[in-house]
């Protein structure tokens, strides 16, 4: 069952409910005029719009921004409203809450550190956080955290969700008190854990002596030219602290049924210490990110290698599913998809790659439970056949 020495058992994340997503406007498509193959552009347009149009209803809140990377070019598709109150439409530059899509960036930091000899996947977390001394947490490694194979499962990872927040000291107390059951042994299975990535954030901050937002910005965002992506600090009113210009581009979040949840720029966290908030980005910036993951011809060789390293499967769950560093692998008929879903009650996101075809897609919705499986099982396979 193991894929390599550091392999671990993986399980698929709970599937988001597939249903009809409500949107307010007709789709708009932004396409570069320089594309050589107009027939391919037309076919791509048909595939994307045919699959996404049925997920929308006119007159209901919410919107969707899509970036597709194919043939060395990015195409953008936008639908619906970023904010129902002001009738502001979604554009490729609208900023969305990325939820767990952020994990791919922390995984990239780990891969970069590994390639540069700054840390090792086999390092125990206690090497960087000596405050941790519990019998189980002492056996958890950096590699297990980044591949969701630590076995860690805290109340912040599953329903019923807590109604309190935790300081860093309280978080350490939970980790020290945590004991694994027979099905939660470090390195023996894949259990998706938000707390594990909060712990990974602290490991990275302690290793480099800098906040996570600075590390992500300096090592990934700036080299890629992703100027509209940020991990903002959280204000006392639980809103992201951004410039006025950026805040004007942020989408209002809605529930699956269309109810507004939180203010524009609102963030959610059970952890009351810096760096635990969500990342915000646009379809345009994430299009740049997936292009770098797939092609990377113009980026730093170490960063290119790190992006590829994160996509490598490190544990095989079964014949169909596997786990990489944040990324998941899905084996379809004659096609391997490497992807990462993410979501909150008021936001949904999806990054999907077909490395063998240098093909990728970004879905960003300002609504909970958007059916991202459409991209995995329908759009990406159809585009791969062009």
Coordinates of N, CA and C in Angstrom, one line a residue, residues 174-275:
X174 N -4.0 21.1 24.0 CA -4.8 20.1 23.3 C -3.9 19.0 22.7
X175 N -2.9 19.5 22.1 CA -1.9 18.6 21.4 C -1.2 17.7 22.4
X176 N -0.8 18.2 23.5 CA -0.1 17.4 24.5 C -1.0 16.4 25.1
X177 N -2.3 16.7 25.2 CA -3.3 15.8 25.8 C -3.8 14.8 24.8
X178 N -3.6 15.0 23.5 CA -4.1 14.2 22.5 C -3.5 12.8 22.5
X179 N -4.3 11.8 22.5 CA -3.9 10.4 22.4 C -4.5 9.7 21.2
X180 N -3.7 9.0 20.5 CA -4.2 8.4 19.2 C -4.9 7.0 19.6
X181 N -6.0 6.7 18.9 CA -6.5 5.4 19.0 C -5.9 4.5 18.0
X182 N -6.4 3.3 17.9 CA -5.8 2.3 17.0 C -5.9 2.8 15.5
X183 N -6.9 3.6 15.2 CA -7.1 4.1 13.9 C -6.5 5.5 13.7
X184 N -5.7 6.0 14.6 CA -5.2 7.3 14.5 C -3.7 7.3 14.7
X185 N -3.0 6.2 14.5 CA -1.6 6.2 14.8 C -0.8 7.1 13.8
X186 N 0.1 7.9 14.3 CA 0.9 8.7 13.4 C 1.6 7.9 12.3
X187 N 1.4 8.3 11.0 CA 2.0 7.6 9.9 C 1.3 6.4 9.4
X188 N 0.2 6.1 9.9 CA -0.5 4.8 9.6 C -1.8 5.0 8.7
X189 N -2.3 6.2 8.6 CA -3.5 6.5 7.9 C -3.6 7.9 7.5
X190 N -4.5 8.2 6.6 CA -4.7 9.6 6.2 C -6.0 10.1 6.8
X191 N -5.9 11.1 7.7 CA -7.1 11.8 8.3 C -6.9 13.3 8.0
X192 N -7.9 13.8 7.3 CA -7.8 15.3 6.9 C -8.0 16.1 8.2
X193 N -7.0 17.0 8.4 CA -7.0 17.7 9.7 C -6.6 19.2 9.5
X194 N -7.5 20.1 9.8 CA -7.2 21.5 9.8 C -6.2 21.8 10.9
X195 N -6.3 21.2 12.1 CA -5.4 21.5 13.2 C -4.0 21.1 12.8
X196 N -3.8 20.1 12.0 CA -2.5 19.7 11.6 C -1.8 20.8 10.8
X197 N -2.6 21.5 9.9 CA -2.0 22.6 9.2 C -1.7 23.8 10.0
X198 N -2.5 24.0 11.0 CA -2.2 25.1 11.9 C -0.9 24.8 12.7
X199 N -0.7 23.6 13.1 CA 0.5 23.1 13.7 C 1.7 23.3 12.7
X200 N 1.4 22.9 11.4 CA 2.5 23.1 10.4 C 2.9 24.5 10.2
X201 N 1.9 25.4 10.3 CA 2.2 26.9 10.2 C 3.1 27.3 11.3
X202 N 2.9 26.8 12.6 CA 3.7 27.2 13.7 C 5.1 26.6 13.5
X203 N 5.2 25.4 13.0 CA 6.5 24.8 12.7 C 7.3 25.7 11.8
X204 N 6.7 26.1 10.7 CA 7.4 26.9 9.7 C 7.8 28.3 10.3
X205 N 6.9 28.9 11.0 CA 7.2 30.2 11.7 C 8.3 30.1 12.6
X206 N 8.4 29.0 13.4 CA 9.4 28.8 14.4 C 10.8 28.5 13.6
X207 N 10.7 27.7 12.6 CA 11.9 27.4 11.8 C 12.6 28.6 11.2
X208 N 11.8 29.5 10.6 CA 12.3 30.6 9.9 C 12.3 31.9 10.7
X209 N 11.6 31.9 11.8 CA 11.5 33.2 12.6 C 10.8 34.3 12.0
X210 N 9.8 34.0 11.1 CA 9.0 35.0 10.4 C 7.6 34.5 10.4
X211 N 6.6 35.5 10.3 CA 5.2 35.1 10.2 C 4.9 34.3 8.9
X212 N 3.9 33.5 9.0 CA 3.5 32.7 7.8 C 3.2 33.5 6.6
X213 N 2.5 34.7 6.8 CA 2.1 35.5 5.6 C 3.4 36.1 5.0
X214 N 4.4 36.4 5.7 CA 5.7 36.9 5.2 C 6.4 35.8 4.4
X215 N 6.4 34.6 4.9 CA 7.0 33.4 4.3 C 6.4 33.1 2.9
X216 N 5.0 33.1 2.9 CA 4.3 32.8 1.7 C 4.5 33.9 0.7
X217 N 4.5 35.1 1.1 CA 4.7 36.2 0.2 C 6.1 36.3 -0.4
X218 N 7.1 36.1 0.4 CA 8.5 36.3 -0.1 C 8.9 35.1 -0.9
X219 N 8.5 33.9 -0.5 CA 9.0 32.7 -1.1 C 8.1 32.2 -2.3
X220 N 6.9 32.6 -2.3 CA 6.0 32.1 -3.4 C 5.3 33.2 -4.2
X221 N 4.6 34.1 -3.5 CA 3.8 35.0 -4.2 C 4.6 36.0 -5.0
X222 N 5.6 36.6 -4.4 CA 6.4 37.6 -5.1 C 7.1 37.0 -6.3
X223 N 7.8 35.8 -6.2 CA 8.4 35.2 -7.3 C 7.5 34.9 -8.5
X224 N 6.2 34.6 -8.1 CA 5.3 34.3 -9.2 C 4.5 35.5 -9.7
X225 N 4.7 36.6 -9.1 CA 4.0 37.8 -9.5 C 2.5 37.8 -9.1
X226 N 2.2 37.1 -8.0 CA 0.8 37.1 -7.5 C 0.5 38.2 -6.5
X227 N 0.2 39.4 -7.1 CA 0.0 40.6 -6.3 C -1.3 40.8 -5.7
X228 N -2.3 39.9 -6.0 CA -3.6 40.0 -5.4 C -3.9 38.9 -4.5
X229 N -2.9 38.3 -3.9 CA -3.1 37.2 -3.0 C -2.5 37.5 -1.6
X230 N -3.2 37.3 -0.5 CA -2.8 37.7 0.8 C -3.3 36.9 1.9
X231 N -2.6 36.7 2.9 CA -3.1 36.1 4.2 C -3.2 37.3 5.1
X232 N -4.3 38.0 5.2 CA -4.4 39.2 6.0 C -4.6 38.9 7.5
X233 N -4.1 39.9 8.3 CA -4.4 39.8 9.7 C -5.9 40.0 10.0
X234 N -6.3 39.6 11.1 CA -7.7 39.6 11.5 C -7.9 40.8 12.4
X235 N -8.9 41.7 12.1 CA -9.2 42.8 12.9 C -10.1 42.3 14.1
X236 N -10.3 43.2 15.1 CA -11.2 42.8 16.2 C -12.6 42.4 15.8
X237 N -13.1 43.0 14.7 CA -14.4 42.6 14.2 C -14.5 41.4 13.3
X238 N -13.3 40.6 13.3 CA -13.2 39.4 12.6 C -13.3 39.6 11.0
X239 N -12.9 40.8 10.6 CA -12.7 41.1 9.2 C -11.2 41.1 8.9
X240 N -11.0 40.7 7.6 CA -9.6 40.8 7.2 C -9.1 42.2 7.1
X241 N -7.9 42.5 7.5 CA -7.3 43.8 7.4 C -6.6 43.9 6.1
X242 N -7.2 44.6 5.1 CA -6.7 44.8 3.8 C -6.8 46.3 3.4
X243 N -6.1 46.7 2.3 CA -6.2 48.0 1.8 C -7.7 48.2 1.3
X244 N -8.1 49.5 1.3 CA -9.4 49.8 0.8 C -9.6 49.3 -0.6
X245 N -8.6 49.4 -1.5 CA -8.7 49.0 -2.8 C -9.0 47.5 -2.9
X246 N -8.2 46.7 -2.1 CA -8.5 45.2 -2.1 C -9.8 44.9 -1.5
X247 N -10.2 45.5 -0.5 CA -11.5 45.2 0.2 C -12.7 45.5 -0.8
X248 N -12.5 46.4 -1.7 CA -13.6 46.7 -2.7 C -13.7 45.6 -3.7
X249 N -12.7 44.7 -3.8 CA -12.7 43.6 -4.7 C -13.2 42.3 -4.1
X250 N -13.4 42.3 -2.8 CA -13.7 41.0 -2.1 C -15.2 40.7 -2.3
X251 N -15.5 39.4 -2.5 CA -16.9 39.0 -2.6 C -17.5 38.8 -1.3
X252 N -18.8 39.1 -1.3 CA -19.7 38.7 -0.1 C -19.9 37.2 -0.1
X253 N -19.8 36.6 1.0 CA -20.0 35.2 1.1 C -21.5 34.8 1.4
X254 N -21.9 33.7 0.8 CA -23.3 33.3 0.9 C -23.4 31.8 1.3
X255 N -24.4 31.4 2.0 CA -24.7 30.0 2.2 C -25.1 29.3 0.9
X256 N -25.2 28.0 1.0 CA -25.7 27.3 -0.2 C -27.1 27.7 -0.6
X257 N -27.9 28.1 0.4 CA -29.3 28.5 0.1 C -29.4 30.0 -0.3
X258 N -28.2 30.7 -0.2 CA -28.2 32.1 -0.7 C -28.3 33.1 0.4
X259 N -28.2 32.7 1.7 CA -28.2 33.7 2.8 C -26.8 34.3 3.0
X260 N -26.7 35.6 3.1 CA -25.4 36.2 3.4 C -24.8 35.8 4.7
X261 N -23.6 35.4 4.7 CA -22.9 34.9 6.0 C -21.7 35.8 6.2
X262 N -21.7 36.5 7.3 CA -20.6 37.4 7.7 C -20.5 38.6 6.8
X263 N -19.7 39.6 7.2 CA -19.5 40.7 6.4 C -18.5 40.4 5.2
X264 N -18.5 41.4 4.3 CA -17.5 41.2 3.2 C -16.1 41.3 3.8
X265 N -15.2 40.3 3.5 CA -13.9 40.2 4.1 C -13.9 39.5 5.4
X266 N -15.0 38.9 5.8 CA -15.0 38.2 7.1 C -14.1 37.0 7.0
X267 N -13.5 36.6 8.2 CA -12.6 35.4 8.3 C -13.1 34.6 9.4
X268 N -12.8 33.3 9.4 CA -13.3 32.4 10.4 C -12.1 31.6 10.9
X269 N -12.1 31.4 12.2 CA -11.0 30.6 12.8 C -11.4 30.2 14.2
X270 N -11.0 28.9 14.6 CA -11.1 28.5 15.9 C -9.9 28.8 16.7
X271 N -8.9 29.4 16.1 CA -7.6 29.6 16.7 C -7.3 31.1 16.8
X272 N -7.1 31.6 18.0 CA -7.0 33.0 18.3 C -5.6 33.4 18.4
X273 N -4.8 33.3 17.3 CA -3.5 33.8 17.2 C -3.2 34.0 15.8
X274 N -2.2 34.9 15.5 CA -1.9 35.4 14.1 C -1.6 34.2 13.2
X275 N -2.0 34.4 11.9 CA -1.7 33.5 10.9 C -2.7 32.4 10.6

